[in-house]
Short mmCIF file of C-alpha atoms and ligand atoms in Angstrom, two decimals:
data_model
loop_
_atom_site.label_atom_id
_atom_site.label_comp_id
_atom_site.label_asym_id
_atom_site.label_seq_id
_atom_site.Cartn_x
_atom_site.Cartn_y
_atom_site.Cartn_z
CA UNK A 1 69.29 48.99 27.01
CA UNK A 2 71.07 47.02 29.75
CA UNK A 3 70.26 48.67 33.03
CA UNK A 4 66.51 48.91 32.68
CA UNK A 5 64.55 47.87 35.75
CA UNK A 6 61.27 46.03 35.67
CA UNK A 7 58.12 47.37 37.33
CA UNK A 8 55.83 44.52 38.29
CA UNK A 9 52.18 44.89 37.34
CA UNK A 10 49.82 43.57 40.00
CA UNK A 11 46.29 43.44 38.69
CA UNK A 12 43.46 43.61 41.22
CA UNK A 13 40.49 43.93 38.82
CA UNK A 14 38.94 40.78 40.22
CA UNK A 15 39.37 41.85 43.86
CA UNK A 16 39.40 45.61 44.41
CA UNK A 17 37.61 46.14 41.08
CA UNK A 18 35.00 43.43 41.57
CA UNK A 19 34.13 44.44 45.11
CA UNK A 20 32.97 47.84 43.80
CA UNK A 21 30.40 46.39 41.38
CA UNK A 22 26.69 46.67 42.03
CA UNK A 23 26.16 43.00 41.25
CA UNK A 24 28.87 40.42 41.92
CA UNK A 25 30.26 38.50 38.97
CA UNK A 26 29.50 34.82 38.67
CA UNK A 27 32.18 32.15 38.44
CA UNK A 28 32.04 31.90 34.66
CA UNK A 29 32.46 35.67 34.28
CA UNK A 30 35.38 35.73 36.72
CA UNK A 31 37.11 32.94 34.83
CA UNK A 32 36.56 34.71 31.54
CA UNK A 33 38.11 37.91 32.90
CA UNK A 34 40.95 36.03 34.58
CA UNK A 35 41.96 34.41 31.28
CA UNK A 36 41.85 37.79 29.52
CA UNK A 37 43.92 39.47 32.25
CA UNK A 38 46.46 36.63 32.12
CA UNK A 39 46.85 37.30 28.38
CA UNK A 40 47.81 40.87 29.23
CA UNK A 41 50.82 39.18 30.84
CA UNK A 42 50.45 40.79 34.25
CA UNK A 43 52.94 39.56 36.83
CA UNK A 44 50.44 38.99 39.62
CA UNK A 45 46.66 38.85 39.60
CA UNK A 46 44.69 39.25 42.79
CA UNK A 47 41.46 37.38 42.20
CA UNK A 48 39.45 37.52 45.40
CA UNK A 49 39.11 37.53 49.16
CA UNK A 50 38.48 33.82 49.85
CA UNK A 51 37.19 34.09 53.41
CA UNK A 52 34.57 36.70 52.49
CA UNK A 53 32.07 34.25 50.95
CA UNK A 54 31.90 30.68 49.63
CA UNK A 55 31.49 32.20 46.14
CA UNK A 56 34.76 34.11 46.47
CA UNK A 57 36.55 31.03 47.78
CA UNK A 58 35.28 28.95 44.84
CA UNK A 59 36.28 31.63 42.33
CA UNK A 60 39.83 31.91 43.70
CA UNK A 61 40.09 28.14 43.73
CA UNK A 62 38.82 27.82 40.13
CA UNK A 63 41.16 30.52 38.85
CA UNK A 64 44.10 29.01 40.75
CA UNK A 65 43.31 25.67 39.09
CA UNK A 66 42.68 26.91 35.54
CA UNK A 67 44.62 30.07 34.82
CA UNK A 68 48.30 29.72 34.02
CA UNK A 69 51.01 32.35 33.69
CA UNK A 70 50.77 35.05 36.35
CA UNK A 71 51.17 34.54 40.08
CA UNK A 72 47.65 34.03 41.47
CA UNK A 73 47.02 36.00 44.64
CA UNK A 74 44.29 36.07 47.27
CA UNK A 75 43.58 38.67 49.95
CA UNK A 76 43.42 37.96 53.68
CA UNK A 77 43.16 40.07 56.82
CA UNK A 78 45.79 39.30 59.48
CA UNK A 79 43.41 36.75 60.98
CA UNK A 80 44.09 33.02 61.09
CA UNK A 81 40.85 31.97 59.40
CA UNK A 82 41.49 34.42 56.52
CA UNK A 83 45.03 33.15 55.93
CA UNK A 84 43.89 29.52 56.08
CA UNK A 85 41.02 30.13 53.64
CA UNK A 86 43.38 31.98 51.31
CA UNK A 87 46.09 29.32 51.49
CA UNK A 88 43.56 26.54 50.83
CA UNK A 89 41.88 28.37 47.93
CA UNK A 90 45.25 28.97 46.26
CA UNK A 91 46.67 25.49 46.74
CA UNK A 92 46.20 24.42 43.11
CA UNK A 93 48.05 27.42 41.67
CA UNK A 94 51.45 26.81 40.10
CA UNK A 95 52.55 30.22 41.40
CA UNK A 96 50.67 31.64 44.39
CA UNK A 97 50.83 34.64 46.67
CA UNK A 98 49.03 35.43 49.91
CA UNK A 99 48.34 39.14 50.38
CA UNK A 100 47.64 40.02 53.99
CA UNK A 101 46.83 43.49 55.30
CA UNK A 102 46.10 45.47 58.42
CA UNK A 103 45.39 49.16 58.88
CA UNK A 104 48.23 51.23 60.31
CA UNK A 105 46.97 54.85 60.39
CA UNK A 106 45.89 56.34 63.74
CA UNK A 107 42.38 56.96 62.30
CA UNK A 108 41.91 53.31 61.39
CA UNK A 109 43.69 51.88 64.44
CA UNK A 110 41.68 53.95 66.94
CA UNK A 111 38.25 54.08 65.32
CA UNK A 112 37.98 50.98 63.17
CA UNK A 113 40.16 48.31 64.78
CA UNK A 114 40.38 49.81 68.32
CA UNK A 115 43.89 48.47 68.80
CA UNK A 116 47.31 50.11 69.10
CA UNK A 117 50.23 49.87 66.71
CA UNK A 118 51.98 47.21 68.86
CA UNK A 119 48.99 44.89 68.49
CA UNK A 120 48.85 45.55 64.73
CA UNK A 121 52.56 44.66 64.46
CA UNK A 122 52.07 41.45 66.35
CA UNK A 123 48.99 40.49 64.27
CA UNK A 124 50.95 41.16 61.07
CA UNK A 125 53.86 39.05 62.35
CA UNK A 126 51.59 36.08 63.20
CA UNK A 127 49.68 36.27 59.93
CA UNK A 128 52.86 36.31 57.84
CA UNK A 129 54.26 33.34 59.78
CA UNK A 130 51.04 31.40 59.19
CA UNK A 131 50.99 32.36 55.50
CA UNK A 132 54.53 31.04 55.09
CA UNK A 133 53.16 27.52 55.67
CA UNK A 134 51.39 27.86 52.32
CA UNK A 135 53.85 29.86 50.22
CA UNK A 136 57.05 31.85 50.42
CA UNK A 137 55.54 34.62 48.27
CA UNK A 138 53.85 36.85 50.85
CA UNK A 139 52.70 40.41 50.38
CA UNK A 140 51.96 42.64 53.34
CA UNK A 141 49.92 45.87 53.05
CA UNK A 142 49.69 48.70 55.57
CA UNK A 143 46.14 49.82 54.92
CA UNK A 144 45.85 53.65 54.87
CA UNK A 145 49.65 53.88 54.75
CA UNK A 146 49.54 57.35 53.19
CA UNK A 147 47.96 58.70 56.41
CA UNK A 148 50.31 56.76 58.72
CA UNK A 149 53.19 58.60 60.50
CA UNK A 150 56.38 57.58 58.73
CA UNK A 151 58.06 56.19 61.86
CA UNK A 152 55.08 53.92 62.59
CA UNK A 153 55.11 52.81 58.97
CA UNK A 154 58.85 52.02 59.14
CA UNK A 155 58.37 49.93 62.30
CA UNK A 156 55.61 47.74 60.94
CA UNK A 157 57.31 47.35 57.55
CA UNK A 158 60.56 46.23 59.20
CA UNK A 159 58.67 43.71 61.36
CA UNK A 160 56.72 42.38 58.36
CA UNK A 161 59.90 41.80 56.33
CA UNK A 162 61.51 40.20 59.35
CA UNK A 163 58.54 37.79 59.60
CA UNK A 164 58.91 36.80 55.93
CA UNK A 165 57.00 39.29 53.73
CA UNK A 166 58.60 39.50 50.29
CA UNK A 167 56.50 42.39 48.97
CA UNK A 168 55.58 45.48 50.99
CA UNK A 169 52.62 47.36 49.65
CA UNK A 170 51.94 51.00 50.51
CA UNK A 171 48.30 51.78 49.81
CA UNK A 172 46.84 55.24 49.55
CA UNK A 173 43.56 53.68 50.59
CA UNK A 174 41.47 56.84 50.50
CA UNK A 175 43.21 58.56 47.58
CA UNK A 176 44.40 61.41 49.81
CA UNK A 177 48.09 61.73 48.90
CA UNK A 178 49.62 64.05 46.32
CA UNK A 179 52.52 62.78 44.17
CA UNK A 180 55.36 64.46 46.13
CA UNK A 181 54.09 62.91 49.37
CA UNK A 182 53.97 59.39 48.02
CA UNK A 183 57.38 59.85 46.42
CA UNK A 184 58.75 60.95 49.79
CA UNK A 185 57.16 58.00 51.68
CA UNK A 186 58.80 55.52 49.29
CA UNK A 187 62.17 57.28 49.57
CA UNK A 188 62.04 57.40 53.37
CA UNK A 189 61.14 53.71 53.63
CA UNK A 190 64.20 52.89 51.54
CA UNK A 191 66.43 55.01 53.78
CA UNK A 192 65.00 54.19 57.19
CA UNK A 193 64.02 50.50 57.10
CA UNK A 194 67.21 48.46 57.58
CA UNK A 195 65.97 45.23 55.87
CA UNK A 196 64.06 46.96 53.02
CA UNK A 197 66.37 45.39 50.40
CA UNK A 198 64.79 41.99 51.22
CA UNK A 199 61.40 43.01 49.82
CA UNK A 200 59.93 44.60 46.70
CA UNK A 201 58.16 47.90 47.36
CA UNK A 202 54.70 48.28 45.89
CA UNK A 203 52.02 50.99 45.72
CA UNK A 204 48.26 50.76 45.59
CA UNK A 205 46.65 54.14 44.86
CA UNK A 206 42.99 55.05 44.91
CA UNK A 207 41.64 57.81 42.72
CA UNK A 208 39.50 59.96 45.03
CA UNK A 209 41.31 63.14 43.93
CA UNK A 210 42.01 61.87 40.42
CA UNK A 211 45.67 61.27 41.32
CA UNK A 212 45.93 57.46 41.41
CA UNK A 213 48.06 57.18 38.26
CA UNK A 214 50.17 60.29 39.04
CA UNK A 215 50.82 59.00 42.55
CA UNK A 216 51.83 55.58 41.22
CA UNK A 217 54.25 57.22 38.77
CA UNK A 218 55.74 59.30 41.62
CA UNK A 219 56.19 56.11 43.65
CA UNK A 220 57.99 54.22 40.89
CA UNK A 221 60.20 57.25 40.29
CA UNK A 222 61.16 56.97 43.97
CA UNK A 223 61.97 53.26 43.71
CA UNK A 224 58.71 51.28 44.04
CA UNK A 225 58.90 48.29 41.71
CA UNK A 226 55.33 47.03 41.77
CA UNK A 227 52.17 48.95 40.90
CA UNK A 228 48.74 47.66 41.86
CA UNK A 229 46.09 48.57 39.34
CA UNK A 230 42.87 47.53 37.63
CA UNK A 231 41.68 47.41 34.04
CA UNK A 232 39.85 50.68 33.23
CA UNK A 233 40.74 51.85 36.76
CA UNK A 234 37.64 50.23 38.28
CA UNK A 235 37.62 49.84 42.07
CA UNK A 236 36.34 51.20 45.34
CA UNK A 237 34.67 54.65 45.04
CA UNK A 238 36.57 56.61 42.35
CA UNK A 239 38.57 53.50 41.54
CA UNK A 240 42.22 52.46 41.40
CA UNK A 241 45.23 53.28 39.27
CA UNK A 242 44.30 52.27 35.69
CA UNK A 243 46.42 49.38 34.39
CA UNK A 244 46.38 50.58 30.77
CA UNK A 245 47.54 54.06 31.78
CA UNK A 246 50.44 52.99 33.98
CA UNK A 247 51.52 50.39 31.39
CA UNK A 248 51.58 52.94 28.56
CA UNK A 249 53.30 55.57 30.73
CA UNK A 250 56.01 53.01 31.48
CA UNK A 251 56.50 52.11 27.82
CA UNK A 252 56.13 55.63 26.40
CA UNK A 253 57.80 57.93 28.96
CA UNK A 254 59.61 56.00 31.67
CA UNK A 255 61.41 53.71 29.23
CA UNK A 256 64.35 56.15 29.03
CA UNK A 257 66.65 57.11 31.92
CA UNK A 258 65.28 60.33 33.42
CA UNK A 259 66.72 62.94 35.76
CA UNK A 260 64.98 61.14 38.60
CA UNK A 261 65.72 57.54 37.80
CA UNK A 262 66.73 54.61 35.63
CA UNK A 263 64.86 53.41 32.57
CA UNK A 264 61.89 51.23 33.47
CA UNK A 265 59.72 48.67 31.72
CA UNK A 266 56.84 46.30 32.37
CA UNK A 267 56.05 42.96 30.74
CA UNK A 268 52.52 43.98 29.76
CA UNK A 269 51.41 42.81 26.33
CA UNK A 270 49.93 46.15 25.26
CA UNK A 271 48.17 44.75 22.20
CA UNK A 272 45.71 42.99 24.53
CA UNK A 273 44.72 46.27 26.23
CA UNK A 274 41.88 47.36 23.96
CA UNK A 275 40.12 44.00 23.94
CA UNK A 276 40.52 43.42 27.69
CA UNK A 277 39.28 46.91 28.46
CA UNK A 278 36.11 46.37 26.39
CA UNK A 279 35.55 42.96 27.95
CA UNK A 280 35.91 44.28 31.51
CA UNK A 281 33.57 47.15 30.72
CA UNK A 282 30.94 44.79 29.27
CA UNK A 283 31.16 42.05 31.88
CA UNK A 284 31.33 44.46 34.83
CA UNK A 285 28.63 46.66 33.37
CA UNK A 286 30.89 49.71 33.82
CA UNK A 287 30.89 52.03 30.82
CA UNK A 288 34.14 53.75 29.85
CA UNK A 289 33.99 57.54 29.63
CA UNK A 290 34.65 58.55 25.99
CA UNK A 291 37.57 60.82 26.90
CA UNK A 292 39.26 58.22 29.12
CA UNK A 293 43.02 58.02 28.46
CA UNK A 294 44.18 55.08 26.30
CA UNK A 295 40.86 53.18 26.06
CA UNK A 296 38.14 55.85 25.72
CA UNK A 297 36.20 55.90 22.44
CA UNK A 298 37.73 59.32 21.63
CA UNK A 299 41.29 58.49 22.67
CA UNK A 300 42.43 58.27 19.05
CA UNK A 301 39.82 60.38 17.25
CA UNK A 302 40.74 63.81 15.93
CA UNK A 303 37.96 66.35 15.46
CA UNK A 304 39.57 69.69 14.74
CA UNK A 305 40.36 70.41 11.10
CA UNK A 306 43.88 71.57 12.01
CA UNK A 307 44.52 68.32 13.88
CA UNK A 308 43.15 66.20 11.03
CA UNK A 309 45.36 68.05 8.58
CA UNK A 310 48.39 67.47 10.84
CA UNK A 311 47.59 63.77 11.17
CA UNK A 312 47.42 63.33 7.41
CA UNK A 313 50.91 64.86 7.13
CA UNK A 314 52.53 63.00 10.04
CA UNK A 315 50.85 60.84 12.68
CA UNK A 316 53.12 62.07 15.47
CA UNK A 317 51.87 65.66 15.11
CA UNK A 318 48.88 64.80 17.28
CA UNK A 319 49.35 61.19 18.41
CA UNK A 320 51.87 60.05 21.00
CA UNK A 321 50.65 56.46 20.77
CA UNK A 322 49.19 54.55 17.87
CA UNK A 323 45.87 52.72 18.16
CA UNK A 324 47.63 49.57 16.94
CA UNK A 325 49.94 49.61 19.98
CA UNK A 326 47.01 48.85 22.24
CA UNK A 327 45.47 46.37 19.83
CA UNK A 328 42.81 48.41 18.05
CA UNK A 329 42.38 46.66 14.68
CA UNK A 330 43.34 48.95 11.81
CA UNK A 331 40.64 47.94 9.33
CA UNK A 332 36.90 47.47 9.73
CA UNK A 333 35.28 44.66 7.78
CA UNK A 334 31.56 44.98 7.12
CA UNK A 335 29.79 41.67 7.38
CA UNK A 336 26.37 40.91 5.88
CA UNK A 337 23.90 38.00 5.88
CA UNK A 338 25.89 36.56 3.00
CA UNK A 339 28.99 36.18 5.21
CA UNK A 340 29.63 32.63 6.35
CA UNK A 341 30.95 31.23 9.62
CA UNK A 342 34.53 31.15 8.27
CA UNK A 343 34.56 34.90 7.58
CA UNK A 344 33.19 35.63 11.04
CA UNK A 345 35.77 33.38 12.69
CA UNK A 346 38.51 35.05 10.65
CA UNK A 347 37.36 38.52 11.71
CA UNK A 348 37.13 37.46 15.36
CA UNK A 349 40.69 36.12 15.21
CA UNK A 350 41.79 39.51 13.87
CA UNK A 351 39.98 41.16 16.76
CA UNK A 352 41.98 39.00 19.18
CA UNK A 353 39.40 36.32 20.05
CA UNK A 354 40.34 32.66 20.22
CA UNK A 355 37.98 29.89 19.14
CA UNK A 356 37.31 28.81 22.73
CA UNK A 357 36.10 32.33 23.56
CA UNK A 358 32.77 31.90 21.78
CA UNK A 359 30.31 29.32 20.54
CA UNK A 360 30.24 29.78 16.78
CA UNK A 361 26.84 28.11 16.28
CA UNK A 362 25.02 30.28 18.84
CA UNK A 363 26.83 33.34 17.60
CA UNK A 364 26.06 32.62 13.95
CA UNK A 365 22.33 32.30 14.67
CA UNK A 366 22.31 35.74 16.31
CA UNK A 367 24.49 37.11 13.53
CA UNK A 368 22.09 36.07 10.76
CA UNK A 369 19.05 37.49 12.60
CA UNK A 370 20.88 40.75 13.11
CA UNK A 371 22.27 40.90 9.56
CA UNK A 372 18.73 40.44 8.22
CA UNK A 373 17.53 43.32 10.40
CA UNK A 374 20.45 45.71 9.92
CA UNK A 375 22.04 44.82 6.61
CA UNK A 376 25.62 45.33 7.82
CA UNK A 377 27.07 43.87 11.00
CA UNK A 378 30.03 45.78 12.44
CA UNK A 379 32.88 44.73 14.75
CA UNK A 380 31.17 46.27 17.77
CA UNK A 381 28.01 44.24 16.98
CA UNK A 382 30.04 41.03 16.88
CA UNK A 383 31.72 41.80 20.20
CA UNK A 384 28.40 42.68 21.83
CA UNK A 385 26.87 39.43 20.54
CA UNK A 386 29.74 37.33 21.88
CA UNK A 387 29.31 38.90 25.27
CA UNK A 388 25.53 38.50 25.44
CA UNK A 389 25.73 34.98 24.02
CA UNK A 390 28.22 33.94 26.70
CA UNK A 391 26.22 35.53 29.46
CA UNK A 392 22.95 33.98 28.39
CA UNK A 393 24.50 30.59 27.56
CA UNK A 394 25.09 30.01 31.25
CA UNK A 395 21.30 29.76 31.64
CA UNK A 396 20.89 27.13 28.94
CA UNK A 397 22.18 24.14 30.81
CA UNK A 398 20.36 20.94 29.83
CA UNK A 399 18.66 20.37 33.18
CA UNK A 400 17.17 23.86 33.23
CA UNK A 401 14.01 24.68 31.30
CA UNK A 402 14.73 28.27 30.40
CA UNK A 403 12.08 30.87 29.69
CA UNK A 404 12.03 32.10 26.13
CA UNK A 405 10.03 34.76 24.36
CA UNK A 406 7.53 33.57 21.77
CA UNK A 407 5.50 36.72 21.21
CA UNK A 408 5.74 40.41 22.05
CA UNK A 409 3.64 43.32 20.92
CA UNK A 410 3.32 46.78 22.43
CA UNK A 411 1.11 49.77 21.69
CA UNK A 412 1.87 53.33 22.69
CA UNK A 413 -0.47 56.25 22.14
CA UNK A 414 1.01 59.63 23.09
CA UNK A 415 0.05 60.89 26.58
CA UNK A 416 -1.74 57.62 27.39
CA UNK A 417 -0.77 54.38 29.09
CA UNK A 418 1.12 51.89 26.93
CA UNK A 419 0.00 48.29 26.66
CA UNK A 420 1.89 45.07 26.00
CA UNK A 421 1.06 41.46 25.25
CA UNK A 422 3.79 38.91 25.97
CA UNK A 423 3.97 35.14 25.50
CA UNK A 424 6.69 33.18 27.29
CA UNK A 425 7.48 29.50 26.81
CA UNK A 426 9.01 27.22 29.37
CA UNK A 427 9.35 23.55 28.51
CA UNK A 428 6.12 22.49 26.82
CA UNK A 429 4.04 25.39 28.13
CA UNK A 430 3.41 28.80 26.66
CA UNK A 431 1.63 31.47 28.68
CA UNK A 432 0.33 34.79 27.42
CA UNK A 433 -0.55 37.87 29.46
CA UNK A 434 -1.35 41.50 28.70
CA UNK A 435 -0.74 44.54 30.90
CA UNK A 436 -0.50 48.32 30.82
CA UNK A 437 2.24 50.60 32.10
CA UNK A 438 3.66 54.10 31.90
CA UNK A 439 5.65 53.08 28.85
CA UNK A 440 6.02 49.99 26.68
CA UNK A 441 8.89 48.58 28.77
CA UNK A 442 6.94 48.86 32.01
CA UNK A 443 3.86 47.34 30.35
CA UNK A 444 5.92 44.39 29.04
CA UNK A 445 7.55 43.89 32.46
CA UNK A 446 4.12 43.89 34.14
CA UNK A 447 2.88 41.27 31.68
CA UNK A 448 5.95 39.09 32.38
CA UNK A 449 5.51 39.35 36.11
CA UNK A 450 1.89 38.20 35.70
CA UNK A 451 3.12 35.19 33.75
CA UNK A 452 5.81 34.21 36.25
CA UNK A 453 3.97 35.43 39.36
CA UNK A 454 7.34 36.53 40.70
CA UNK A 455 7.94 39.95 42.16
CA UNK A 456 11.38 41.26 41.45
CA UNK A 457 12.75 44.59 42.56
CA UNK A 458 14.29 46.54 39.69
CA UNK A 459 17.32 48.39 41.09
CA UNK A 460 18.83 49.73 37.91
CA UNK A 461 17.95 49.92 34.23
CA UNK A 462 20.40 51.21 31.67
CA UNK A 463 20.33 51.44 27.92
CA UNK A 464 23.51 51.77 25.86
CA UNK A 465 23.70 52.25 22.11
CA UNK A 466 26.14 49.78 20.56
CA UNK A 467 27.29 51.34 17.34
CA UNK A 468 26.36 54.63 15.77
CA UNK A 469 23.28 56.34 14.36
CA UNK A 470 20.06 54.61 13.40
CA UNK A 471 21.92 51.36 12.87
CA UNK A 472 22.90 51.11 16.54
CA UNK A 473 21.86 48.11 18.60
CA UNK A 474 20.31 48.76 22.01
CA UNK A 475 21.95 46.93 24.90
CA UNK A 476 19.83 46.89 28.02
CA UNK A 477 21.41 46.02 31.36
CA UNK A 478 19.21 45.59 34.41
CA UNK A 479 20.06 44.85 38.00
CA UNK A 480 17.32 43.35 40.12
CA UNK A 481 17.07 42.17 43.67
CA UNK A 482 15.23 38.94 44.35
CA UNK A 483 15.17 37.36 47.78
CA UNK A 484 18.12 39.46 48.93
CA UNK A 485 20.31 38.46 46.01
CA UNK A 486 21.27 40.71 43.12
CA UNK A 487 21.22 39.60 39.49
CA UNK A 488 22.49 41.32 36.37
CA UNK A 489 20.68 40.64 33.11
CA UNK A 490 21.56 41.82 29.62
CA UNK A 491 19.60 41.98 26.39
CA UNK A 492 20.61 43.10 22.93
CA UNK A 493 18.32 43.93 20.00
CA UNK A 494 17.61 46.55 17.37
CA UNK A 495 14.36 47.34 19.24
CA UNK A 496 14.82 48.62 22.78
CA UNK A 497 11.61 47.07 24.13
CA UNK A 498 12.73 43.69 22.78
CA UNK A 499 16.20 44.23 24.35
CA UNK A 500 14.52 45.11 27.68
CA UNK A 501 12.40 41.95 27.57
CA UNK A 502 15.49 39.92 26.62
CA UNK A 503 17.28 41.28 29.72
CA UNK A 504 14.30 40.43 31.95
CA UNK A 505 14.17 36.86 30.59
CA UNK A 506 17.89 36.55 31.22
CA UNK A 507 17.26 37.47 34.86
CA UNK A 508 14.39 34.95 35.18
CA UNK A 509 16.73 32.22 33.95
CA UNK A 510 19.53 33.33 36.31
CA UNK A 511 17.07 33.22 39.24
CA UNK A 512 15.97 29.72 38.22
CA UNK A 513 19.57 28.59 38.09
CA UNK A 514 20.39 30.12 41.47
CA UNK A 515 17.34 28.38 42.96
CA UNK A 516 18.45 25.10 41.47
CA UNK A 517 21.99 25.44 42.87
CA UNK A 518 20.57 26.50 46.18
CA UNK A 519 18.22 23.51 46.31
CA UNK A 520 21.13 21.27 45.35
CA UNK A 521 23.17 22.56 48.25
CA UNK A 522 20.08 22.22 50.44
CA UNK A 523 20.45 25.82 51.43
CA UNK A 524 18.39 28.99 51.13
CA UNK A 525 19.62 31.55 48.56
CA UNK A 526 22.88 32.95 49.85
CA UNK A 527 22.50 36.66 50.60
CA UNK A 528 24.94 38.98 48.81
CA UNK A 529 28.07 39.24 50.86
CA UNK A 530 28.60 42.44 52.72
CA UNK A 531 32.03 41.66 54.06
CA UNK A 532 34.32 43.56 51.75
CA UNK A 533 37.92 44.73 51.91
CA UNK A 534 38.80 48.35 51.26
O1 LIG B 1 42.98 50.18 49.36
C1 LIG B 1 43.52 49.39 50.12
O2 LIG B 1 44.13 49.74 51.14
C2 LIG B 1 43.40 47.97 49.80
C3 LIG B 1 44.24 47.02 50.59
C4 LIG B 1 43.51 45.80 50.96
C5 LIG B 1 45.50 46.74 49.83
O3 LIG B 1 42.71 47.59 48.88
ZN1 LIG B 2 42.24 49.27 47.49
#
C-alpha cells in the first residue's frame, strides 16, 4: 500500500511509567528495560527527568550512552536548569530529543503555577530556544491541554513551533477527555494554527476514565502522528495509553483506509511485545490483570465449549490476533534435572532471550535445585529465575560481603505463635537467632532482624504464584523503607517462607550496597526523590 502514513510510537515507560512505581528502579534495571524497549523498535523512548535527581540524571546518561536505535528523550520543565541538565544527560546519544513542558489550563496556571498564559508562552519560548543549543529535535507539551481553551492552546502551540519545537504534544494529563473531544482538539489545531505543518502532532493520554487508548485512537484518526504510551499501560494513577494495545490496533484495524482517514502503520516489532510486557511487569513489580487486552494471561485462552469448538474448526472464529503475532512461543518444552545448559540456552533463545541477558552458570545452579524439587521446570520458571538472578546478582559484587542463608527452620502449631530459627552467613561469620511471630514469615523476619540488629520498615509484602497448581513457585516481593530510602527485594522458592526470607536477604544486600555507594560518595543516603512530573 503506497499512501500509508506512519504513526510514531513514543515510549515513556521509563519516565511516566517509572515515576508511578512504589520503589524507584536502579540503574541496572533501567538499562535492562531500555534495551528491551529498544528491541520493540519504538521511535522515541523517554527515559527520565534528569534534573529531578542525580539517579535520574545518571540513568538518562547511561541509556543515552549504551542504547542504540530509538531517539533517546529526556523531560524538562521550561526552566533553564532543567533544560541544561537534560541536554547534558543526553549528550552521548546518537539521536536525542529534549521534551519540555508547561501547564496551559486555567486550573494549572492559576492554582499551581500562579502565572498567566503570556508568561507561560514566554517561558516556553525561552526553554525551546535554550534546548535548541543541544538538539534540533525538540518536543513541547502543553500540560493539561485537554482542559485548556482551544484559542489559548492554539496561541501557545504557534509560539512553540515558531521558537523551534518540532513535535507538539497534547496531553490529557488527568484522563478527563472523551474520544470526540480529543479528536476535535487535534482537528482544530490543524485548522487554526498557521505553522502547524512544521511540527508533528502527538497525544499523551492518561487512563483515569479508562479511555487512554480510545482517546489516542481518536487523535490519530484526526491527524496526530505520534502516540505516547507505556508498556502494559503503567503510569501515573490509572496509567497511560498501553503501547501493546495501540500498536496492535494500528496493525489490525487502522492498517486499511477508513471512512475517517488514510491507512496507518507503526514500526513496532510486535513479536517482542509478550516478552517485554512480562519483563516490565516483573522488574516494575506491577502485575498484569489476567483479562488485560493483548498481554493478559487470558488474552488468548478460550474457556467456553462453543468457543473451543469454533477454534478447532477455524482460529479466526474467536481470535482476531494470534498469540504468535505478539511473540508467545507456540510450544512448551518441559525441562528436567537431566537437561543440560545447551538445552536451556536453546529454549531461552526460542523465548526471545539473548545470551547477554542472563548468566548461564548462576541460572543453571538455580535450575538444578528447582528441577530436583519440582521434577519439571516450565518456561515461566525459567523466566522468573532469570529475573531474580539478575536482580540478586547486583548484590554479589566482589567487594561486598553479601548475607546468605545457611539454615532456616520454622514451626507452626495452629492457633499459637509460630517460631523460627535462622542462620545467616556474612564473610567468615555465621550467626544464628530464634524468634516467634504471628506466623512463620514474621517469626523468620524477627530472627533476621535480631541477627542484623537493623530495623527496617516493611511497607508492602506480596506473594505471587509463578506457574499453576501445586507445582507453582512462590515469588515474594517486599518493599521496605530504611533511612528514608525505599528498597524492593524479591525471592523465589517452592516454599513461601523460604521465598520470603530470600526477599529479605536481597533487601539486606541492597541496603549494604547503597551504604557502600553512599560512603564512597561521602554522602548520607540520598532520600527518595519527591520531585516528579505529572
Ligand atoms: O501527563 C502529562 O501531562 C505529562 C507531561 C509531562 C507530558 O506526563
Ligand atoms: Zn503523563
